[in-house]
PDB file of C-alpha atoms in Angstrom:
ATOM      1  CA  MET A   1       0.030   0.035   0.003  1.00 85.00           C
ATOM      2  CA  LYS A   2       2.922   2.281   0.600  1.00 95.00           C
ATOM      3  CA  ALA A   3       4.121   1.797  -2.923  1.00 96.00           C
ATOM      4  CA  TYR A   4       0.617   2.527  -4.300  1.00 97.00           C
ATOM      5  CA  GLY A   5       0.448   5.678  -2.163  1.00 97.00           C
ATOM      6  CA  ALA A   6       3.795   6.705  -3.490  1.00 97.00           C
ATOM      7  CA  GLU A   7       2.683   6.362  -7.039  1.00 98.00           C
ATOM      8  CA  PHE A   8      -0.558   8.386  -6.298  1.00 98.00           C
ATOM      9  CA  PHE A   9       1.448  11.295  -4.857  1.00 97.00           C
ATOM     10  CA  GLY A  10       4.152  11.013  -7.428  1.00 97.00           C
ATOM     11  CA  THR A  11       1.725  11.130 -10.332  1.00 98.00           C
ATOM     12  CA  PHE A  12      -0.164  13.943  -8.679  1.00 98.00           C
ATOM     13  CA  TRP A  13       3.024  15.976  -8.545  1.00 98.00           C
ATOM     14  CA  LEU A  14       3.833  15.159 -12.172  1.00 98.00           C
ATOM     15  CA  VAL A  15       0.429  16.421 -13.423  1.00 98.00           C
ATOM     16  CA  LEU A  16       0.323  19.353 -11.113  1.00 97.00           C
ATOM     17  CA  GLY A  17       3.843  20.523 -11.951  1.00 97.00           C
ATOM     18  CA  GLY A  18       3.782  19.730 -15.607  1.00 96.00           C
ATOM     19  CA  CYS A  19       0.310  20.508 -16.673  1.00 96.00           C
ATOM     20  CA  GLY A  20       0.104  23.395 -14.072  1.00 96.00           C
ATOM     21  CA  SER A  21       3.069  25.045 -15.676  1.00 96.00           C
ATOM     22  CA  ALA A  22       1.369  24.724 -19.057  1.00 95.00           C
ATOM     23  CA  VAL A  23      -1.969  26.160 -17.877  1.00 95.00           C
ATOM     24  CA  LEU A  24      -0.828  28.767 -15.392  1.00 94.00           C
ATOM     25  CA  ALA A  25       2.609  29.950 -16.503  1.00 93.00           C
ATOM     26  CA  ALA A  26       3.293  29.150 -20.198  1.00 90.00           C
ATOM     27  CA  ALA A  27       1.690  32.286 -21.520  1.00 88.00           C
ATOM     28  CA  PHE A  28       1.806  34.560 -18.516  1.00 90.00           C
ATOM     29  CA  PRO A  29       2.240  38.166 -19.803  1.00 89.00           C
ATOM     30  CA  GLY A  30       5.801  39.347 -19.865  1.00 88.00           C
ATOM     31  CA  VAL A  31       7.379  36.340 -18.068  1.00 89.00           C
ATOM     32  CA  GLY A  32       5.667  33.301 -19.660  1.00 92.00           C
ATOM     33  CA  ILE A  33       7.854  30.191 -19.589  1.00 94.00           C
ATOM     34  CA  GLY A  34       6.627  28.901 -22.990  1.00 94.00           C
ATOM     35  CA  LEU A  35       7.467  25.507 -24.490  1.00 95.00           C
ATOM     36  CA  HIS A  36      10.992  25.369 -22.971  1.00 96.00           C
ATOM     37  CA  GLY A  37       9.706  26.071 -19.447  1.00 96.00           C
ATOM     38  CA  VAL A  38       6.859  23.567 -19.657  1.00 96.00           C
ATOM     39  CA  SER A  39       9.349  20.911 -20.952  1.00 97.00           C
ATOM     40  CA  LEU A  40      11.681  21.532 -18.104  1.00 97.00           C
ATOM     41  CA  ALA A  41       8.838  21.499 -15.547  1.00 97.00           C
ATOM     42  CA  PHE A  42       7.788  18.024 -16.641  1.00 97.00           C
ATOM     43  CA  GLY A  43      11.368  16.855 -16.377  1.00 97.00           C
ATOM     44  CA  LEU A  44      11.703  18.319 -12.967  1.00 97.00           C
ATOM     45  CA  THR A  45       8.626  16.626 -11.618  1.00 97.00           C
ATOM     46  CA  VAL A  46      10.108  13.265 -12.526  1.00 97.00           C
ATOM     47  CA  LEU A  47      13.625  14.106 -11.278  1.00 97.00           C
ATOM     48  CA  THR A  48      12.436  15.336  -7.877  1.00 97.00           C
ATOM     49  CA  MET A  49      10.012  12.474  -7.311  1.00 97.00           C
ATOM     50  CA  ALA A  50      12.531   9.799  -8.437  1.00 96.00           C
ATOM     51  CA  TYR A  51      14.723  10.859  -5.578  1.00 96.00           C
ATOM     52  CA  ALA A  52      11.777  11.221  -3.237  1.00 96.00           C
ATOM     53  CA  ILE A  53       9.955   7.900  -3.840  1.00 96.00           C
ATOM     54  CA  GLY A  54      12.093   5.867  -6.130  1.00 95.00           C
ATOM     55  CA  HIS A  55      13.081   3.708  -3.150  1.00 95.00           C
ATOM     56  CA  ILE A  56       9.512   3.166  -2.198  1.00 96.00           C
ATOM     57  CA  SER A  57       7.720   2.297  -5.482  1.00 95.00           C
ATOM     58  CA  GLY A  58      10.313   2.751  -8.183  1.00 92.00           C
ATOM     59  CA  CYS A  59       8.713   6.070  -9.219  1.00 96.00           C
ATOM     60  CA  HIS A  60       6.870   4.869 -12.384  1.00 97.00           C
ATOM     61  CA  LEU A  61       4.215   7.683 -12.311  1.00 97.00           C
ATOM     62  CA  ASN A  62       2.945   6.359 -15.653  1.00 98.00           C
ATOM     63  CA  PRO A  63       0.931   3.294 -16.735  1.00 98.00           C
ATOM     64  CA  ALA A  64       2.999   2.887 -19.857  1.00 98.00           C
ATOM     65  CA  VAL A  65       6.235   2.819 -17.789  1.00 98.00           C
ATOM     66  CA  SER A  66       4.831   0.184 -15.507  1.00 97.00           C
ATOM     67  CA  ILE A  67       3.743  -1.937 -18.453  1.00 98.00           C
ATOM     68  CA  GLY A  68       7.053  -1.440 -20.166  1.00 97.00           C
ATOM     69  CA  LEU A  69       9.000  -2.473 -17.097  1.00 97.00           C
ATOM     70  CA  TRP A  70       6.833  -5.527 -16.748  1.00 97.00           C
ATOM     71  CA  VAL A  71       7.511  -6.428 -20.350  1.00 96.00           C
ATOM     72  CA  GLY A  72      11.299  -5.857 -19.703  1.00 94.00           C
ATOM     73  CA  GLY A  73      11.178  -8.259 -16.738  1.00 93.00           C
ATOM     74  CA  ARG A  74      11.694  -5.483 -14.209  1.00 94.00           C
ATOM     75  CA  PHE A  75       8.338  -5.332 -12.573  1.00 95.00           C
ATOM     76  CA  ASP A  76       5.883  -7.814 -10.906  1.00 94.00           C
ATOM     77  CA  GLY A  77       2.777  -8.222 -13.037  1.00 94.00           C
ATOM     78  CA  ALA A  78       0.672  -8.787  -9.909  1.00 94.00           C
ATOM     79  CA  LYS A  79       1.284  -5.106  -9.023  1.00 96.00           C
ATOM     80  CA  LEU A  80       0.470  -3.751 -12.413  1.00 97.00           C
ATOM     81  CA  LEU A  81      -3.237  -2.962 -12.025  1.00 97.00           C
ATOM     82  CA  PRO A  82      -2.952  -1.395  -8.579  1.00 97.00           C
ATOM     83  CA  TYR A  83      -0.096   0.788  -9.863  1.00 98.00           C
ATOM     84  CA  ILE A  84      -2.093   1.929 -12.806  1.00 98.00           C
ATOM     85  CA  VAL A  85      -5.104   2.703 -10.732  1.00 98.00           C
ATOM     86  CA  ALA A  86      -3.057   4.659  -8.228  1.00 98.00           C
ATOM     87  CA  GLN A  87      -1.398   6.683 -11.062  1.00 98.00           C
ATOM     88  CA  VAL A  88      -4.646   7.525 -12.776  1.00 98.00           C
ATOM     89  CA  LEU A  89      -6.268   8.566  -9.510  1.00 98.00           C
ATOM     90  CA  GLY A  90      -3.223  10.743  -8.740  1.00 98.00           C
ATOM     91  CA  ALA A  91      -3.525  12.392 -12.093  1.00 98.00           C
ATOM     92  CA  VAL A  92      -7.187  13.020 -11.760  1.00 98.00           C
ATOM     93  CA  ALA A  93      -6.812  14.474  -8.267  1.00 98.00           C
ATOM     94  CA  ALA A  94      -4.084  16.793  -9.504  1.00 98.00           C
ATOM     95  CA  ALA A  95      -6.172  17.955 -12.495  1.00 97.00           C
ATOM     96  CA  GLY A  96      -9.047  18.684 -10.066  1.00 97.00           C
ATOM     97  CA  VAL A  97      -6.673  20.899  -7.909  1.00 97.00           C
ATOM     98  CA  LEU A  98      -5.328  22.540 -11.025  1.00 97.00           C
ATOM     99  CA  TYR A  99      -8.865  23.306 -12.171  1.00 96.00           C
ATOM    100  CA  LEU A 100      -9.762  24.884  -8.803  1.00 96.00           C
ATOM    101  CA  ILE A 101      -6.657  27.139  -9.098  1.00 96.00           C
ATOM    102  CA  ALA A 102      -7.143  28.027 -12.746  1.00 95.00           C
ATOM    103  CA  SER A 103     -10.719  28.682 -12.526  1.00 93.00           C
ATOM    104  CA  GLY A 104     -10.083  31.292  -9.909  1.00 93.00           C
ATOM    105  CA  LYS A 105      -9.019  33.722 -12.661  1.00 92.00           C
ATOM    106  CA  ALA A 106     -11.732  35.789 -14.403  1.00 89.00           C
ATOM    107  CA  GLY A 107     -12.274  34.631 -17.892  1.00 88.00           C
ATOM    108  CA  PHE A 108     -10.830  31.120 -17.455  1.00 91.00           C
ATOM    109  CA  SER A 109     -12.275  28.543 -19.953  1.00 90.00           C
ATOM    110  CA  LEU A 110     -11.611  24.961 -20.645  1.00 92.00           C
ATOM    111  CA  SER A 111     -11.882  25.790 -24.336  1.00 85.00           C
ATOM    112  CA  GLY A 112      -8.066  26.537 -24.199  1.00 84.00           C
ATOM    113  CA  GLY A 113      -7.517  22.790 -23.833  1.00 87.00           C
ATOM    114  CA  PHE A 114      -6.399  22.647 -20.151  1.00 94.00           C
ATOM    115  CA  ALA A 115      -3.088  21.041 -21.219  1.00 94.00           C
ATOM    116  CA  SER A 116      -4.962  18.139 -22.930  1.00 96.00           C
ATOM    117  CA  ASN A 117      -3.340  16.020 -25.555  1.00 96.00           C
ATOM    118  CA  GLY A 118      -4.776  16.017 -29.085  1.00 97.00           C
ATOM    119  CA  PHE A 119      -4.184  15.506 -32.809  1.00 97.00           C
ATOM    120  CA  GLY A 120      -5.622  16.963 -35.958  1.00 96.00           C
ATOM    121  CA  GLU A 121      -7.310  20.289 -35.145  1.00 96.00           C
ATOM    122  CA  HIS A 122      -6.442  19.747 -31.469  1.00 96.00           C
ATOM    123  CA  SER A 123      -2.761  19.335 -32.059  1.00 96.00           C
ATOM    124  CA  PRO A 124      -0.846  22.532 -31.118  1.00 95.00           C
ATOM    125  CA  GLY A 125       0.807  22.501 -34.497  1.00 96.00           C
ATOM    126  CA  GLY A 126      -2.036  20.826 -36.509  1.00 96.00           C
ATOM    127  CA  TYR A 127      -0.346  17.497 -36.834  1.00 97.00           C
ATOM    128  CA  SER A 128      -2.349  14.507 -38.094  1.00 97.00           C
ATOM    129  CA  MET A 129      -3.369  11.404 -36.184  1.00 97.00           C
ATOM    130  CA  THR A 130      -0.709   9.385 -37.855  1.00 98.00           C
ATOM    131  CA  ALA A 131       2.050  11.882 -36.983  1.00 98.00           C
ATOM    132  CA  ALA A 132       0.661  11.917 -33.377  1.00 98.00           C
ATOM    133  CA  LEU A 133       0.720   8.100 -33.192  1.00 98.00           C
ATOM    134  CA  VAL A 134       4.218   7.714 -34.508  1.00 98.00           C
ATOM    135  CA  THR A 135       5.437  10.488 -32.152  1.00 98.00           C
ATOM    136  CA  GLU A 136       3.986   8.938 -29.046  1.00 98.00           C
ATOM    137  CA  VAL A 137       5.152   5.438 -29.871  1.00 98.00           C
ATOM    138  CA  VAL A 138       8.734   6.374 -30.775  1.00 98.00           C
ATOM    139  CA  LEU A 139       9.304   8.795 -27.922  1.00 98.00           C
ATOM    140  CA  THR A 140       7.707   6.511 -25.303  1.00 98.00           C
ATOM    141  CA  ALA A 141       9.961   3.681 -26.562  1.00 98.00           C
ATOM    142  CA  PHE A 142      13.039   5.772 -26.105  1.00 98.00           C
ATOM    143  CA  PHE A 143      11.770   6.882 -22.680  1.00 98.00           C
ATOM    144  CA  LEU A 144      11.703   3.270 -21.583  1.00 98.00           C
ATOM    145  CA  PHE A 145      14.998   2.527 -23.183  1.00 97.00           C
ATOM    146  CA  VAL A 146      16.524   5.357 -21.087  1.00 97.00           C
ATOM    147  CA  ILE A 147      14.762   4.303 -17.956  1.00 97.00           C
ATOM    148  CA  MET A 148      15.885   0.668 -18.225  1.00 96.00           C
ATOM    149  CA  GLY A 149      19.381   1.627 -19.147  1.00 95.00           C
ATOM    150  CA  SER A 150      19.940   4.269 -16.443  1.00 95.00           C
ATOM    151  CA  THR A 151      18.503   1.907 -13.751  1.00 94.00           C
ATOM    152  CA  ASP A 152      20.488  -1.085 -14.942  1.00 93.00           C
ATOM    153  CA  LYS A 153      22.691  -2.483 -12.129  1.00 90.00           C
ATOM    154  CA  ARG A 154      25.715  -1.875 -14.419  1.00 91.00           C
ATOM    155  CA  ALA A 155      24.966   1.856 -14.835  1.00 91.00           C
ATOM    156  CA  PRO A 156      26.475   4.529 -12.573  1.00 90.00           C
ATOM    157  CA  SER A 157      24.639   4.480  -9.270  1.00 87.00           C
ATOM    158  CA  GLY A 158      22.490   7.441  -8.230  1.00 89.00           C
ATOM    159  CA  PHE A 159      22.214   9.203 -11.574  1.00 94.00           C
ATOM    160  CA  ALA A 160      19.170   7.540 -13.012  1.00 95.00           C
ATOM    161  CA  PRO A 161      16.729  10.365 -11.950  1.00 96.00           C
ATOM    162  CA  ILE A 162      18.795  12.924 -13.716  1.00 97.00           C
ATOM    163  CA  ALA A 163      18.920  10.944 -16.927  1.00 97.00           C
ATOM    164  CA  ILE A 164      15.239  10.136 -16.827  1.00 97.00           C
ATOM    165  CA  GLY A 165      14.189  13.735 -15.958  1.00 97.00           C
ATOM    166  CA  LEU A 166      16.345  15.116 -18.734  1.00 98.00           C
ATOM    167  CA  CYS A 167      14.979  12.561 -21.170  1.00 98.00           C
ATOM    168  CA  LEU A 168      11.337  13.639 -20.363  1.00 98.00           C
ATOM    169  CA  THR A 169      12.392  17.188 -20.829  1.00 98.00           C
ATOM    170  CA  LEU A 170      13.828  16.354 -24.264  1.00 98.00           C
ATOM    171  CA  ILE A 171      10.742  14.466 -25.182  1.00 98.00           C
ATOM    172  CA  HIS A 172       8.568  17.473 -24.527  1.00 98.00           C
ATOM    173  CA  LEU A 173      10.816  19.801 -26.375  1.00 97.00           C
ATOM    174  CA  ILE A 174      10.326  17.528 -29.421  1.00 97.00           C
ATOM    175  CA  SER A 175       6.653  16.783 -29.160  1.00 97.00           C
ATOM    176  CA  ILE A 176       4.695  19.524 -27.551  1.00 97.00           C
ATOM    177  CA  PRO A 177       3.985  21.042 -31.007  1.00 97.00           C
ATOM    178  CA  VAL A 178       2.709  17.682 -32.285  1.00 97.00           C
ATOM    179  CA  THR A 179       0.476  16.242 -29.417  1.00 97.00           C
ATOM    180  CA  ASN A 180       1.151  18.582 -26.429  1.00 96.00           C
ATOM    181  CA  THR A 181       3.183  15.508 -25.264  1.00 96.00           C
ATOM    182  CA  SER A 182       1.651  12.605 -23.498  1.00 97.00           C
ATOM    183  CA  VAL A 183       3.900   9.526 -23.236  1.00 98.00           C
ATOM    184  CA  ASN A 184       1.842   8.928 -20.131  1.00 98.00           C
ATOM    185  CA  PRO A 185      -1.805   7.753 -20.220  1.00 98.00           C
ATOM    186  CA  ALA A 186      -2.459   8.898 -16.660  1.00 98.00           C
ATOM    187  CA  ARG A 187      -1.385  12.434 -17.376  1.00 97.00           C
ATOM    188  CA  SER A 188      -3.536  12.488 -20.417  1.00 97.00           C
ATOM    189  CA  THR A 189      -6.588  11.036 -18.593  1.00 97.00           C
ATOM    190  CA  GLY A 190      -6.467  13.461 -15.689  1.00 96.00           C
ATOM    191  CA  VAL A 191      -6.985  16.692 -17.723  1.00 97.00           C
ATOM    192  CA  ALA A 192      -9.058  15.006 -20.350  1.00 97.00           C
ATOM    193  CA  LEU A 193     -11.822  14.196 -17.844  1.00 97.00           C
ATOM    194  CA  PHE A 194     -12.262  17.906 -17.153  1.00 96.00           C
ATOM    195  CA  VAL A 195     -12.243  19.007 -20.759  1.00 95.00           C
ATOM    196  CA  GLY A 196     -14.488  16.164 -21.946  1.00 92.00           C
ATOM    197  CA  ASP A 197     -15.732  16.396 -25.539  1.00 93.00           C
ATOM    198  CA  TRP A 198     -12.797  16.063 -27.967  1.00 95.00           C
ATOM    199  CA  ALA A 199     -10.293  15.348 -25.333  1.00 96.00           C
ATOM    200  CA  LEU A 200     -12.018  12.190 -24.342  1.00 97.00           C
ATOM    201  CA  SER A 201     -12.780  11.160 -27.848  1.00 97.00           C
ATOM    202  CA  GLN A 202      -9.064  11.313 -28.669  1.00 97.00           C
ATOM    203  CA  LEU A 203      -7.828   9.834 -25.385  1.00 97.00           C
ATOM    204  CA  TRP A 204      -7.590   6.412 -26.821  1.00 98.00           C
ATOM    205  CA  LEU A 205      -4.533   7.245 -28.770  1.00 98.00           C
ATOM    206  CA  PHE A 206      -2.712   8.491 -25.630  1.00 98.00           C
ATOM    207  CA  TRP A 207      -3.206   5.073 -24.086  1.00 98.00           C
ATOM    208  CA  VAL A 208      -2.556   2.873 -27.068  1.00 98.00           C
ATOM    209  CA  ALA A 209       0.486   4.586 -28.414  1.00 98.00           C
ATOM    210  CA  PRO A 210       2.456   5.040 -25.199  1.00 98.00           C
ATOM    211  CA  ILE A 211       1.819   1.430 -24.107  1.00 98.00           C
ATOM    212  CA  ILE A 212       2.935   0.060 -27.467  1.00 98.00           C
ATOM    213  CA  GLY A 213       6.055   2.361 -27.415  1.00 98.00           C
ATOM    214  CA  ALA A 214       6.833   1.331 -23.780  1.00 98.00           C
ATOM    215  CA  ALA A 215       6.752  -2.305 -24.725  1.00 98.00           C
ATOM    216  CA  LEU A 216       8.877  -1.866 -27.775  1.00 98.00           C
ATOM    217  CA  GLY A 217      11.367   0.233 -25.878  1.00 97.00           C
ATOM    218  CA  ALA A 218      11.736  -2.436 -23.145  1.00 96.00           C
ATOM    219  CA  LEU A 219      12.142  -5.225 -25.626  1.00 96.00           C
ATOM    220  CA  ALA A 220      14.764  -3.178 -27.574  1.00 96.00           C
ATOM    221  CA  TYR A 221      16.771  -2.483 -24.354  1.00 96.00           C
ATOM    222  CA  LYS A 222      16.640  -6.178 -23.520  1.00 94.00           C
ATOM    223  CA  ALA A 223      17.850  -7.143 -27.001  1.00 94.00           C
ATOM    224  CA  VAL A 224      20.922  -4.808 -26.907  1.00 94.00           C
ATOM    225  CA  ALA A 225      21.806  -5.034 -23.236  1.00 90.00           C
ATOM    226  CA  GLU A 226      21.128  -8.575 -22.111  1.00 79.00           C
ATOM    227  CA  GLU A 227      24.279 -10.125 -20.778  1.00 68.00           C
ATOM    228  CA  ALA A 228      25.515 -13.286 -22.409  1.00 48.00           C
TER     229      ALA A 228
END
């Protein structure tokens, strides 16, 4: 239960920090942090939580990561469903807190997207469903590759959170224009539940693509790193 609680609070922090930076700070007049700041914010949430709860739950914060680690032989399948439930609940709770904060400003509207992920007309850059699918699969695959590599027993000890946090930052720098960056079904679900409508109708892609990508990334790492 302690591990599930850690995943709840860790995912809460990821969504509040990452999506919160996008909703509240990205376009703030005069000092908006923009794409670069939002990218860094997501990376920092994982970096800080990896040091805070990595020794408790492994700091997955992401259903795709949990599934990928299971595929890669690094995670007990019996814990998979409870981890995913805890992650989604943490994301929804964080989105609720973010909504309470954001709606305290006059003129606030969910029509701005509330940091939801999308494709086609709901892609920040107008990218197609195919482009979104490829982006989410490939980037989640490399995310798992980095996670498995940096946490390998042969890797330098203590540096994994830095590598993983910077990897997530890079992923956002690449893909915010395409999908607003998911690579995390829980993150996508939390804010989509508040937006409803198109965000929910497109949510399937942000479950399917990251999970496929995570499995491929885990298998790729096993193929190149497995000891003889």
